[in-house]
PDB file of N, CA and C in Angstrom:
ATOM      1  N   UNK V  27     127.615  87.095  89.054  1.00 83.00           N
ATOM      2  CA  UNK V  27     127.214  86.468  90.298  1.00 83.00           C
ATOM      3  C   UNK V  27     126.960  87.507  91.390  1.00 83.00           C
ATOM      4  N   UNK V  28     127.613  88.331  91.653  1.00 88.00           N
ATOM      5  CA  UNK V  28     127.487  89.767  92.128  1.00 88.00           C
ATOM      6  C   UNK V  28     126.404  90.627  92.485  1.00 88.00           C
ATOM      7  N   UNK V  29     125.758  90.048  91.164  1.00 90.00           N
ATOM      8  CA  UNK V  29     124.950  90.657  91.046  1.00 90.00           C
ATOM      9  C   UNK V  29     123.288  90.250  91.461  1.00 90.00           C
ATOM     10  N   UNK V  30     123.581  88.952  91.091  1.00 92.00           N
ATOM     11  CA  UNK V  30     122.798  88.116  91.505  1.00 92.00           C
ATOM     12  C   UNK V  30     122.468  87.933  93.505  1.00 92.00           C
ATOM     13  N   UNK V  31     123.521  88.148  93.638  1.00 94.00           N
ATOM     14  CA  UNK V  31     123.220  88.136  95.490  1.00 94.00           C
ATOM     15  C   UNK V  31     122.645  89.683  95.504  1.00 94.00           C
ATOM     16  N   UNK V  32     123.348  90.723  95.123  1.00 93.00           N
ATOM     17  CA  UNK V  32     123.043  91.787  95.807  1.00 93.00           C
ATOM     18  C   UNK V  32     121.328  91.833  95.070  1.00 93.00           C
ATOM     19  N   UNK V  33     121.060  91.189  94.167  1.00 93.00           N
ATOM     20  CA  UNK V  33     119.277  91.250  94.419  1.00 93.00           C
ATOM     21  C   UNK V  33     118.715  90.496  95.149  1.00 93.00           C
ATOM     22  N   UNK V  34     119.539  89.331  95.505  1.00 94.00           N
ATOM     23  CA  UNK V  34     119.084  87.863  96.878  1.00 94.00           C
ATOM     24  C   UNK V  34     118.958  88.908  97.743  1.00 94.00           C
ATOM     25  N   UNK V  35     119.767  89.387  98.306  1.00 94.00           N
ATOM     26  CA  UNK V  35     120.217  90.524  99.405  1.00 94.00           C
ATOM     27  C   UNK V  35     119.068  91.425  99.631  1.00 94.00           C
ATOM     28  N   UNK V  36     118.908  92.289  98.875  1.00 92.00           N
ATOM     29  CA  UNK V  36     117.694  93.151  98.248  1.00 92.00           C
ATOM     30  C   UNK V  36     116.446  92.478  98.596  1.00 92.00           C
ATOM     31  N   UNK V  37     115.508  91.432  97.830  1.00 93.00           N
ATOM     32  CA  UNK V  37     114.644  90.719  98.366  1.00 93.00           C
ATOM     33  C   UNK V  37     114.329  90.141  99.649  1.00 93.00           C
ATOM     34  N   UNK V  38     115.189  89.320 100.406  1.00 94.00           N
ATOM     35  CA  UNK V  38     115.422  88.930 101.618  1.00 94.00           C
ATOM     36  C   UNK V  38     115.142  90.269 102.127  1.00 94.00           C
ATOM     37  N   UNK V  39     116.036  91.236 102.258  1.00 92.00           N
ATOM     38  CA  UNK V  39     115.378  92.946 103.166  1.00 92.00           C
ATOM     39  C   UNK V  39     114.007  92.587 103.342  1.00 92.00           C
ATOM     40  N   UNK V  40     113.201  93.180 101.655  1.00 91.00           N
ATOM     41  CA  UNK V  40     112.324  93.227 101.619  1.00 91.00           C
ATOM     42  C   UNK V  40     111.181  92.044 102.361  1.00 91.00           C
ATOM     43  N   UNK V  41     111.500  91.458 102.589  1.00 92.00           N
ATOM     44  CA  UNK V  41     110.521  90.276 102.804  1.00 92.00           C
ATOM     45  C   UNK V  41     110.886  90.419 104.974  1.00 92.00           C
ATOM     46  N   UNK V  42     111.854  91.277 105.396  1.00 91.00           N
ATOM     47  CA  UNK V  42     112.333  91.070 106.814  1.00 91.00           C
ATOM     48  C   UNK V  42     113.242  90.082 107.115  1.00 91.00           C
ATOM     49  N   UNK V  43     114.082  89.535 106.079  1.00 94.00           N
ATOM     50  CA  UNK V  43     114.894  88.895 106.314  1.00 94.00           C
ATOM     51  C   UNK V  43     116.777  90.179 106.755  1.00 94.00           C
ATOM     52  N   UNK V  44     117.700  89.711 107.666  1.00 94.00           N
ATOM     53  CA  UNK V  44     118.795  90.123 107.641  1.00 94.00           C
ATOM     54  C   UNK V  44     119.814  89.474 106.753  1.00 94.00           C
ATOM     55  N   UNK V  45     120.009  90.131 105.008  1.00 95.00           N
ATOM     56  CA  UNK V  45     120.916  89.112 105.027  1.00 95.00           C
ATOM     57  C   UNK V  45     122.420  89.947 105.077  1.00 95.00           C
ATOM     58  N   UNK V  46     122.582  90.907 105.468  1.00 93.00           N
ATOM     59  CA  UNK V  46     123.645  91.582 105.831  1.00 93.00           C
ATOM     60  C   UNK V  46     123.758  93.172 105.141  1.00 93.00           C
ATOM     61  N   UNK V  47     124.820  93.567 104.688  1.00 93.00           N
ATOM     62  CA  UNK V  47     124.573  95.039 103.734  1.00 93.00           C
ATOM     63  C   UNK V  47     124.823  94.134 102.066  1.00 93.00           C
ATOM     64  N   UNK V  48     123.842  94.900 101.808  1.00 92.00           N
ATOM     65  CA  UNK V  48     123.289  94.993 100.431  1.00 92.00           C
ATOM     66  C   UNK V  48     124.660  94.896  99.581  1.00 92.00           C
ATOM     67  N   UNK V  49     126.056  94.569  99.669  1.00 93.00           N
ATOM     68  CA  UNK V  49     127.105  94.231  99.057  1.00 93.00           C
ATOM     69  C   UNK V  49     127.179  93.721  97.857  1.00 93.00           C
ATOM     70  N   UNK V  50     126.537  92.374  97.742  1.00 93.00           N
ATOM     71  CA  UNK V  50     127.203  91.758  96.746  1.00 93.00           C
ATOM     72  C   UNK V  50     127.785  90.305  97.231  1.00 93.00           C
ATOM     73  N   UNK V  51     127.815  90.546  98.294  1.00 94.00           N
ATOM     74  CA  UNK V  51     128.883  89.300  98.906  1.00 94.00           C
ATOM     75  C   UNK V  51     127.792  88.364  99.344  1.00 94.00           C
ATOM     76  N   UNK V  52     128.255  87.026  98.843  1.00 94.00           N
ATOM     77  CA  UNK V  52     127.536  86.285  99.616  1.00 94.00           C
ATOM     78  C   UNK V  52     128.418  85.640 100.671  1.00 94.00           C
ATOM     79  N   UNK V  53     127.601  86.020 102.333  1.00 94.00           N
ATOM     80  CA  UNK V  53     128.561  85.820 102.907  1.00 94.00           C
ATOM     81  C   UNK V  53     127.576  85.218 104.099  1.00 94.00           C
ATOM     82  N   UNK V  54     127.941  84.341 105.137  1.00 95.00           N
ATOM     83  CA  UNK V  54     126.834  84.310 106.343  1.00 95.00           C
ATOM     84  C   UNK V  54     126.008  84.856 106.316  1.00 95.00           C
ATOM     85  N   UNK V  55     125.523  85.910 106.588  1.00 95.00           N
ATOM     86  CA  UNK V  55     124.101  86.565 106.946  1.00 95.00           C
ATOM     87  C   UNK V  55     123.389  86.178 106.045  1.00 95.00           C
ATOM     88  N   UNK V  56     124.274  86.399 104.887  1.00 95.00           N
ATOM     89  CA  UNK V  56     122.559  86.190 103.368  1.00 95.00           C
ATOM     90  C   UNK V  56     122.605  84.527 103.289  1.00 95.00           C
ATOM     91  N   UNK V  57     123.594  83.787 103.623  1.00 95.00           N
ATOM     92  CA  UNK V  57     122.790  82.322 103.593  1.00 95.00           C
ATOM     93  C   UNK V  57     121.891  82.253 104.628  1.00 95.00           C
ATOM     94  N   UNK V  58     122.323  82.672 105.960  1.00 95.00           N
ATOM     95  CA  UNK V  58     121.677  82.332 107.206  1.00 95.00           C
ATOM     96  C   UNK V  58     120.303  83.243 106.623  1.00 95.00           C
ATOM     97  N   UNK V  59     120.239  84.169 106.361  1.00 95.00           N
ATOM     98  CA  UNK V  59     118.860  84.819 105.380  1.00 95.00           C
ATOM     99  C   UNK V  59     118.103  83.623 104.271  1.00 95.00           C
ATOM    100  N   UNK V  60     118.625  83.214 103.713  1.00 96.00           N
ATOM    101  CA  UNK V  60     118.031  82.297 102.545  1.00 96.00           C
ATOM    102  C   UNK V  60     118.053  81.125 103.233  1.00 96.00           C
ATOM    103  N   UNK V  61     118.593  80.510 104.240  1.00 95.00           N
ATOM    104  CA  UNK V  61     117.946  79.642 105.063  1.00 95.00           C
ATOM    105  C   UNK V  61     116.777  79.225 106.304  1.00 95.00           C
ATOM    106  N   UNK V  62     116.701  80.750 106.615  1.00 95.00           N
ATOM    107  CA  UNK V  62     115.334  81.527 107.291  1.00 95.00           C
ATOM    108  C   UNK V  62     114.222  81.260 106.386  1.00 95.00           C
ATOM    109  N   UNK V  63     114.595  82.058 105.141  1.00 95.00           N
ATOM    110  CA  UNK V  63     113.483  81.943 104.156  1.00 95.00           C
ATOM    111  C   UNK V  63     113.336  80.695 103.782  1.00 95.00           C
ATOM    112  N   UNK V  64     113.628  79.886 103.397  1.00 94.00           N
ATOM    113  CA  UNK V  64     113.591  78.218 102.627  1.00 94.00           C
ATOM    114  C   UNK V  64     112.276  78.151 104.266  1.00 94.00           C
ATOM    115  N   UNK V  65     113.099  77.915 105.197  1.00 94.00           N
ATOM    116  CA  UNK V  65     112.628  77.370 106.557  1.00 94.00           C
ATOM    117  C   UNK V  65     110.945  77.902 106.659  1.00 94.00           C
ATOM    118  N   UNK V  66     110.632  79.133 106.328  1.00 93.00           N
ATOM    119  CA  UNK V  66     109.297  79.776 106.374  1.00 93.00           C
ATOM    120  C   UNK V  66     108.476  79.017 105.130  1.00 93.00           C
ATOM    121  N   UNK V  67     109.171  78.926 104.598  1.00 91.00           N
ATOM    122  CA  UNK V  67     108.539  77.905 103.125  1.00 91.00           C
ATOM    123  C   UNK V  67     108.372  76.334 103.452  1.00 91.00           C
ATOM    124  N   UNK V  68     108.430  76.034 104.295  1.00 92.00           N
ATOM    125  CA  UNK V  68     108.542  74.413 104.689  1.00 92.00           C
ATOM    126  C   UNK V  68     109.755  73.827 104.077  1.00 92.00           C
ATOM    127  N   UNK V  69     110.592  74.377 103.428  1.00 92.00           N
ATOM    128  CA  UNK V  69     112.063  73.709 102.422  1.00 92.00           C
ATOM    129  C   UNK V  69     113.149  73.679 103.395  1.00 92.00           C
ATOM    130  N   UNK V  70     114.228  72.915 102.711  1.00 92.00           N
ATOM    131  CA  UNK V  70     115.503  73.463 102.709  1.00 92.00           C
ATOM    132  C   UNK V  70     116.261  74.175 101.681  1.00 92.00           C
ATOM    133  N   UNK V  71     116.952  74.928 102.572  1.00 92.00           N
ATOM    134  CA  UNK V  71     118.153  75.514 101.488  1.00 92.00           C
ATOM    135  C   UNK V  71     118.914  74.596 101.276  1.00 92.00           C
ATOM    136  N   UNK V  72     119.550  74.091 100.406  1.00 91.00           N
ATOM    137  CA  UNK V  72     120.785  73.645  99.902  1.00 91.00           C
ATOM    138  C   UNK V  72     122.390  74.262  99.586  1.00 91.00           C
ATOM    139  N   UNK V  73     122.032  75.826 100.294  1.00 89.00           N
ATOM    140  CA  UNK V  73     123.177  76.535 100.184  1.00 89.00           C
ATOM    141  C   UNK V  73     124.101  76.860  99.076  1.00 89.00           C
ATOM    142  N   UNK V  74     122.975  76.557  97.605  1.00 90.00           N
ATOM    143  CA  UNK V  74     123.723  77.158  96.514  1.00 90.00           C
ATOM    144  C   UNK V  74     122.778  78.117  95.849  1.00 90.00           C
ATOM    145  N   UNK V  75     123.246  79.464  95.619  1.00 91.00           N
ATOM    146  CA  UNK V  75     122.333  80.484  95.501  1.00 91.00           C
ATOM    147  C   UNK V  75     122.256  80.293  93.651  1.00 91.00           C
ATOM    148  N   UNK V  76     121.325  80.185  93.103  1.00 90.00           N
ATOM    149  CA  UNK V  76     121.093  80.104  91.696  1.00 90.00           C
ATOM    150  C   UNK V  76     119.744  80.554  91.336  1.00 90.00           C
ATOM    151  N   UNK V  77     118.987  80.958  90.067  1.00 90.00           N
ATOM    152  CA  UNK V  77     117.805  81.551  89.711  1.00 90.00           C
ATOM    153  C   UNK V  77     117.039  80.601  89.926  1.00 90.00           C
ATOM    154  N   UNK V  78     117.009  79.915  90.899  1.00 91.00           N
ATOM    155  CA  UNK V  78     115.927  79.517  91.705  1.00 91.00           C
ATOM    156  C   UNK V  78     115.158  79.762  93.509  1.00 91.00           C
ATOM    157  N   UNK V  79     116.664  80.212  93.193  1.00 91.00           N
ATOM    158  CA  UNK V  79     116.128  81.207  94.803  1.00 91.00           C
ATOM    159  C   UNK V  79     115.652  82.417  94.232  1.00 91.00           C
ATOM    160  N   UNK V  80     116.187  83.309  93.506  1.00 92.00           N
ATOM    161  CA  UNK V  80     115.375  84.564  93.068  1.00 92.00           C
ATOM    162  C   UNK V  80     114.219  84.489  92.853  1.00 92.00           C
ATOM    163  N   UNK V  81     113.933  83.584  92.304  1.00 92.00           N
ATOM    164  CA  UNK V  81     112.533  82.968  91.762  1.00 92.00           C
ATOM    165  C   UNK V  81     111.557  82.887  92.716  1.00 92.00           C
ATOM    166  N   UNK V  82     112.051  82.076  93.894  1.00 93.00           N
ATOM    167  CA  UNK V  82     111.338  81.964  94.798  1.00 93.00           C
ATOM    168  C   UNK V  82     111.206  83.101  95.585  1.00 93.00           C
ATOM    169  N   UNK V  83     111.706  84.082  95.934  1.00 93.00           N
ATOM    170  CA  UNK V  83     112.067  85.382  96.840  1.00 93.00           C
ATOM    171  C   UNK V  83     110.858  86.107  95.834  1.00 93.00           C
ATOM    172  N   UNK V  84     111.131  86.758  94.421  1.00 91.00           N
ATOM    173  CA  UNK V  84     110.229  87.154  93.535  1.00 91.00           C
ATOM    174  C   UNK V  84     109.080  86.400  93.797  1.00 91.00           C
ATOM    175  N   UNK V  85     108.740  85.202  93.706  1.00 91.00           N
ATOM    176  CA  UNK V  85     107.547  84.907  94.103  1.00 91.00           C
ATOM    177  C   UNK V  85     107.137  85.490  95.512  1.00 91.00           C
ATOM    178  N   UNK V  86     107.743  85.181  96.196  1.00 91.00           N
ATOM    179  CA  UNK V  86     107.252  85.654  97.710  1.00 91.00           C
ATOM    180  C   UNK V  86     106.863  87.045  98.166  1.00 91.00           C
ATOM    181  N   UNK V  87     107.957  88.196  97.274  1.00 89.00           N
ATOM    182  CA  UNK V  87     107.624  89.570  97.072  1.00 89.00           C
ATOM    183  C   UNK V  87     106.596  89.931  96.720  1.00 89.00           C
ATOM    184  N   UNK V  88     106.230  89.042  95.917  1.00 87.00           N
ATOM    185  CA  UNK V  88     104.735  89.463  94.894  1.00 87.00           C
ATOM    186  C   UNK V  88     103.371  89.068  95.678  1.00 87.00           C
ATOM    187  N   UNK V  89     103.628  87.893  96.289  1.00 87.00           N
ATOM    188  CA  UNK V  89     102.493  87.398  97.678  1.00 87.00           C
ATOM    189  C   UNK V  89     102.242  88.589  98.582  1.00 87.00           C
ATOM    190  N   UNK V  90     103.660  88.879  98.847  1.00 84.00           N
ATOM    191  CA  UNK V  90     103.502  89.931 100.040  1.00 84.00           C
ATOM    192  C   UNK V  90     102.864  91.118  99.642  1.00 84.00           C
ATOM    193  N   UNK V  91     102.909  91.775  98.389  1.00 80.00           N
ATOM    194  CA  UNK V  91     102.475  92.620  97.612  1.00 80.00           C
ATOM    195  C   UNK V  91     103.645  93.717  98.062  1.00 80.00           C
ATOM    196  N   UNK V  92     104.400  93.109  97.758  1.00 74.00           N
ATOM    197  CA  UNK V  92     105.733  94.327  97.887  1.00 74.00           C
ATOM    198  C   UNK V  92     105.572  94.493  96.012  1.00 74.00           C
ATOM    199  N   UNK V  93     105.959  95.643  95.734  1.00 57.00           N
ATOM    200  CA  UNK V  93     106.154  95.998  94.235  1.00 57.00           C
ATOM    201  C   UNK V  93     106.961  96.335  94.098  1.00 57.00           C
ATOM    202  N   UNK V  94     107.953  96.062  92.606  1.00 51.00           N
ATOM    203  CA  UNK V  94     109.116  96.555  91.882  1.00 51.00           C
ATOM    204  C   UNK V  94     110.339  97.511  92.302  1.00 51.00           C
ATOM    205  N   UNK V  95     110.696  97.591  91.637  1.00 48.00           N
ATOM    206  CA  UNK V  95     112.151  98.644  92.325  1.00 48.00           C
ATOM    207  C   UNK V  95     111.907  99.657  91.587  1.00 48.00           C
ATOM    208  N   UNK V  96     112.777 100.440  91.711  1.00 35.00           N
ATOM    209  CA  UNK V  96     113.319 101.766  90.541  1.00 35.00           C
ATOM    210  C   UNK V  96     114.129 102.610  91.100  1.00 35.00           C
ATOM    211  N   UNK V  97     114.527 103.382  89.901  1.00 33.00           N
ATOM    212  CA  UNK V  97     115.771 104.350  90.482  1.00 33.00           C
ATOM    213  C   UNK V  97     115.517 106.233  90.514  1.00 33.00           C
ATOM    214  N   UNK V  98     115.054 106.608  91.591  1.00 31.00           N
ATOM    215  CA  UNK V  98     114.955 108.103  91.959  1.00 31.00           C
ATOM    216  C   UNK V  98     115.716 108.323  92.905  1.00 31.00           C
ATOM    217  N   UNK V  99     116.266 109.492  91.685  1.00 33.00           N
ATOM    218  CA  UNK V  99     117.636 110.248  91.952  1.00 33.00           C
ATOM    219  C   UNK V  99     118.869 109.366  93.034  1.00 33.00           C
ATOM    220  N   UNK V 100     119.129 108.731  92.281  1.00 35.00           N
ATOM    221  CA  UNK V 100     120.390 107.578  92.714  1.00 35.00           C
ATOM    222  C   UNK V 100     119.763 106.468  93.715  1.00 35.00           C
ATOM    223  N   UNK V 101     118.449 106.397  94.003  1.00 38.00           N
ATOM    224  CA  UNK V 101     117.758 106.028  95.375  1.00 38.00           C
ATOM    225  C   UNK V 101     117.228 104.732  94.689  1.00 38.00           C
ATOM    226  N   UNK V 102     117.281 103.311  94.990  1.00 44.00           N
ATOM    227  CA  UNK V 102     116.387 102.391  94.457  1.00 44.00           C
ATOM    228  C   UNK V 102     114.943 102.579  95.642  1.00 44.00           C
ATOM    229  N   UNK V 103     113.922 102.379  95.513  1.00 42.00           N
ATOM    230  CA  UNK V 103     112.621 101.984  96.561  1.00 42.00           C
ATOM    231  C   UNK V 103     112.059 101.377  95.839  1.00 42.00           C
ATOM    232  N   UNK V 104     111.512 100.457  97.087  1.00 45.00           N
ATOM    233  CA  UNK V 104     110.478  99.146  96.722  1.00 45.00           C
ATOM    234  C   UNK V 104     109.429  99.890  98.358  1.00 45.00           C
ATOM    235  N   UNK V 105     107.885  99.097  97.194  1.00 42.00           N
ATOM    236  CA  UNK V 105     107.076  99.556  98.532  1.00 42.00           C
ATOM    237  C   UNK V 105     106.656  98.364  99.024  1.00 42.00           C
ATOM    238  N   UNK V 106     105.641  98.984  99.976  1.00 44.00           N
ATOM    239  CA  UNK V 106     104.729  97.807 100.675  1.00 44.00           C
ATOM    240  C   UNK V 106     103.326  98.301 100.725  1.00 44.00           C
ATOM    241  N   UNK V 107     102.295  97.484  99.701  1.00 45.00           N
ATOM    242  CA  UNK V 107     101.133  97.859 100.236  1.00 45.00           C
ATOM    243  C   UNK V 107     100.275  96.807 101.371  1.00 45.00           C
ATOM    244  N   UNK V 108     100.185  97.055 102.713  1.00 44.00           N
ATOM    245  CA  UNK V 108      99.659  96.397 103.412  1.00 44.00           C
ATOM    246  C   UNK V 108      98.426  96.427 103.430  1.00 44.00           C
ATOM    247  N   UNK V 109      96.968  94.995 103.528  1.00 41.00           N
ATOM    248  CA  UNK V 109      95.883  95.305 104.072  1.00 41.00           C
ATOM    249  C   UNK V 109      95.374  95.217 102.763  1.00 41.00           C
ATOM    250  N   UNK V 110      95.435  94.592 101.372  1.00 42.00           N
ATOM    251  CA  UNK V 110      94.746  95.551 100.513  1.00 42.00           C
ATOM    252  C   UNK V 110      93.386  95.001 100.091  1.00 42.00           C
ATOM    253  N   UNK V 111      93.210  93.928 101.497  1.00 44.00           N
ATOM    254  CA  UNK V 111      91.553  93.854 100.989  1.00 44.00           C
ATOM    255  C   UNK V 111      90.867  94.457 102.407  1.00 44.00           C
ATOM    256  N   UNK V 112      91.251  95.479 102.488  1.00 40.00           N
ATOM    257  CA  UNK V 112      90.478  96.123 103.679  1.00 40.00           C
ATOM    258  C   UNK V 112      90.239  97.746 103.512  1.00 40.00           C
ATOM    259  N   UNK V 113      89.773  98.571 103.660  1.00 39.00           N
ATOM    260  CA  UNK V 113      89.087  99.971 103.085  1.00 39.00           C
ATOM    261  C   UNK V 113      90.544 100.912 103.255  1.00 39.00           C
ATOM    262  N   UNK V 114      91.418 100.553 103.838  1.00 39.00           N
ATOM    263  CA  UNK V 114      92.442 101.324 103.736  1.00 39.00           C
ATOM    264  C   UNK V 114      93.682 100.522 103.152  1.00 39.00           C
ATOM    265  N   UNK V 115      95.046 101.430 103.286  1.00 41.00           N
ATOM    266  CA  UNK V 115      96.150 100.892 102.811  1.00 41.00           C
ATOM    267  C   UNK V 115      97.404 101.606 103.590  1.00 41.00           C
ATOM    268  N   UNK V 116      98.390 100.783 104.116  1.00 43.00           N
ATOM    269  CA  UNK V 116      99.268 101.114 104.697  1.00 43.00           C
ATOM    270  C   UNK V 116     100.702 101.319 103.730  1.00 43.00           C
ATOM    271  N   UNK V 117     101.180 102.217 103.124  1.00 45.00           N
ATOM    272  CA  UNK V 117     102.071 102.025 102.078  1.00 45.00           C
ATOM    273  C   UNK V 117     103.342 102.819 102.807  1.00 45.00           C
ATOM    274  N   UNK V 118     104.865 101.706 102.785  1.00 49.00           N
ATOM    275  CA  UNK V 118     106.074 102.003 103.226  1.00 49.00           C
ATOM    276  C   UNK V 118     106.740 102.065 101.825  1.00 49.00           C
ATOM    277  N   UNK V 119     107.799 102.808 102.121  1.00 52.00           N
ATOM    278  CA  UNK V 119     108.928 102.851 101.370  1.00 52.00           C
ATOM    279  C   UNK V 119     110.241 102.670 101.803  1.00 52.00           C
ATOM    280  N   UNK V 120     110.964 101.413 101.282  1.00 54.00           N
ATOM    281  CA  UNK V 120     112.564 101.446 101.259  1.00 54.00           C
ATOM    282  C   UNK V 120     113.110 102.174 100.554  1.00 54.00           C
ATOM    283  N   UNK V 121     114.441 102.781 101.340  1.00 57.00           N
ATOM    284  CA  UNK V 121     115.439 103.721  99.835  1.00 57.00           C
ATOM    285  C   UNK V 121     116.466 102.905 100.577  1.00 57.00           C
ATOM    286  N   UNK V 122     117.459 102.466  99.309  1.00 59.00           N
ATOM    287  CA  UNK V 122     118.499 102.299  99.313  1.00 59.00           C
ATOM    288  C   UNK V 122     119.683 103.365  99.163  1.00 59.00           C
ATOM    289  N   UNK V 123     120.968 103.764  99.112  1.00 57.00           N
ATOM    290  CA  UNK V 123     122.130 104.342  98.308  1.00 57.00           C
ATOM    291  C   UNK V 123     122.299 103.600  96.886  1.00 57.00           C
ATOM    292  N   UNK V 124     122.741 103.739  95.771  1.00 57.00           N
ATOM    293  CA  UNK V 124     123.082 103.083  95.040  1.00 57.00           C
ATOM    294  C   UNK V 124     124.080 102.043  95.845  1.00 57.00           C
ATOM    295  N   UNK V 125     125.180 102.534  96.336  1.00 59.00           N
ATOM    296  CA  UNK V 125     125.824 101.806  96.828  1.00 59.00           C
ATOM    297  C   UNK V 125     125.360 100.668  98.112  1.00 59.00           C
ATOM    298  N   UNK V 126     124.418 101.272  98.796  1.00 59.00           N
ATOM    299  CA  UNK V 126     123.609 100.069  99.176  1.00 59.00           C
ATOM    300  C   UNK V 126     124.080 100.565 100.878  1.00 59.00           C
ATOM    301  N   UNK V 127     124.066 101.806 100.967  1.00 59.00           N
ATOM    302  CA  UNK V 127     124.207 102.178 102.617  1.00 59.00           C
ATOM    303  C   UNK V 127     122.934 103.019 102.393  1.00 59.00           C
ATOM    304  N   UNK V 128     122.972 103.491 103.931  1.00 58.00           N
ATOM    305  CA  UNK V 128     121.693 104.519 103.872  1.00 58.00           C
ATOM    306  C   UNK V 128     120.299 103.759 103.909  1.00 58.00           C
ATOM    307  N   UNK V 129     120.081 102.474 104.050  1.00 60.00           N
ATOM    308  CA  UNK V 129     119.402 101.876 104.185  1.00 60.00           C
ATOM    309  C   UNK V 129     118.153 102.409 105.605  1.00 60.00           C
ATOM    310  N   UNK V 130     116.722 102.627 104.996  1.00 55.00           N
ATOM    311  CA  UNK V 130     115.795 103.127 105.776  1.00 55.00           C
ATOM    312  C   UNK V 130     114.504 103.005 105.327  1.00 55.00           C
ATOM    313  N   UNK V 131     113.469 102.661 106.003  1.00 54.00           N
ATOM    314  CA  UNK V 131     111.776 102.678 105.778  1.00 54.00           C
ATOM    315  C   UNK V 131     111.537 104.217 106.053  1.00 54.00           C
ATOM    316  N   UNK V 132     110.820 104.307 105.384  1.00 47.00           N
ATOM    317  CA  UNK V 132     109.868 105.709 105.868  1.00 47.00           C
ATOM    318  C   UNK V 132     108.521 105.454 105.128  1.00 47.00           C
TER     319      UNK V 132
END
């Protein structure tokens, strides 16, 4: 289950949601996060986190054209390509800590 939030957690970031530090915990922030998100979707949350919110967050990542994770040198990043039907491209990067501090765009 753990594990499962700290990728709720993870996604929500990605998308500009706060759902707190990247923990593990599901705690206030990441519902009040997954209830932001439901809310941008025309839904409600129902306040039970199961592989149907991932689902939906993964869907939404993929709209946004945020892409995949991975792991360099202990660092997870996910990007952002913005704009991509226009002659240029704006591309960010998140790094995480493994542990999930250190949190920063560049």
């Amino acid at each position: 289950m753990a594990k499962d939030v700290q990728i709720t957690q993870q996604l929500l970031a990605n998308l500009g949601y706060n759902p707190g530090p990247i923990d593990g915990s599901y705690g206030g922030k990441t519902k009040r996060a997954l209830i932001q998100f439901y809310a941008s979707q025309d839904k409600v949350f129902d306040g039970e986190l199961s592989s149907n919110e991932i689902d939906a967050l993964k869907t939404a990542v993929a709209s946004a054209g945020i892409s995949g994770s991975d792991n360099v040198n202990n660092k997870r990043f996910f990007t952002d390509q913005s704009d991509k039907n226009t002659d240029y491209r704006i591309h960010f990067i998140y790094l995480i800590d493994a542990d999930g501090t250190d949190n920063q765009w560049i």
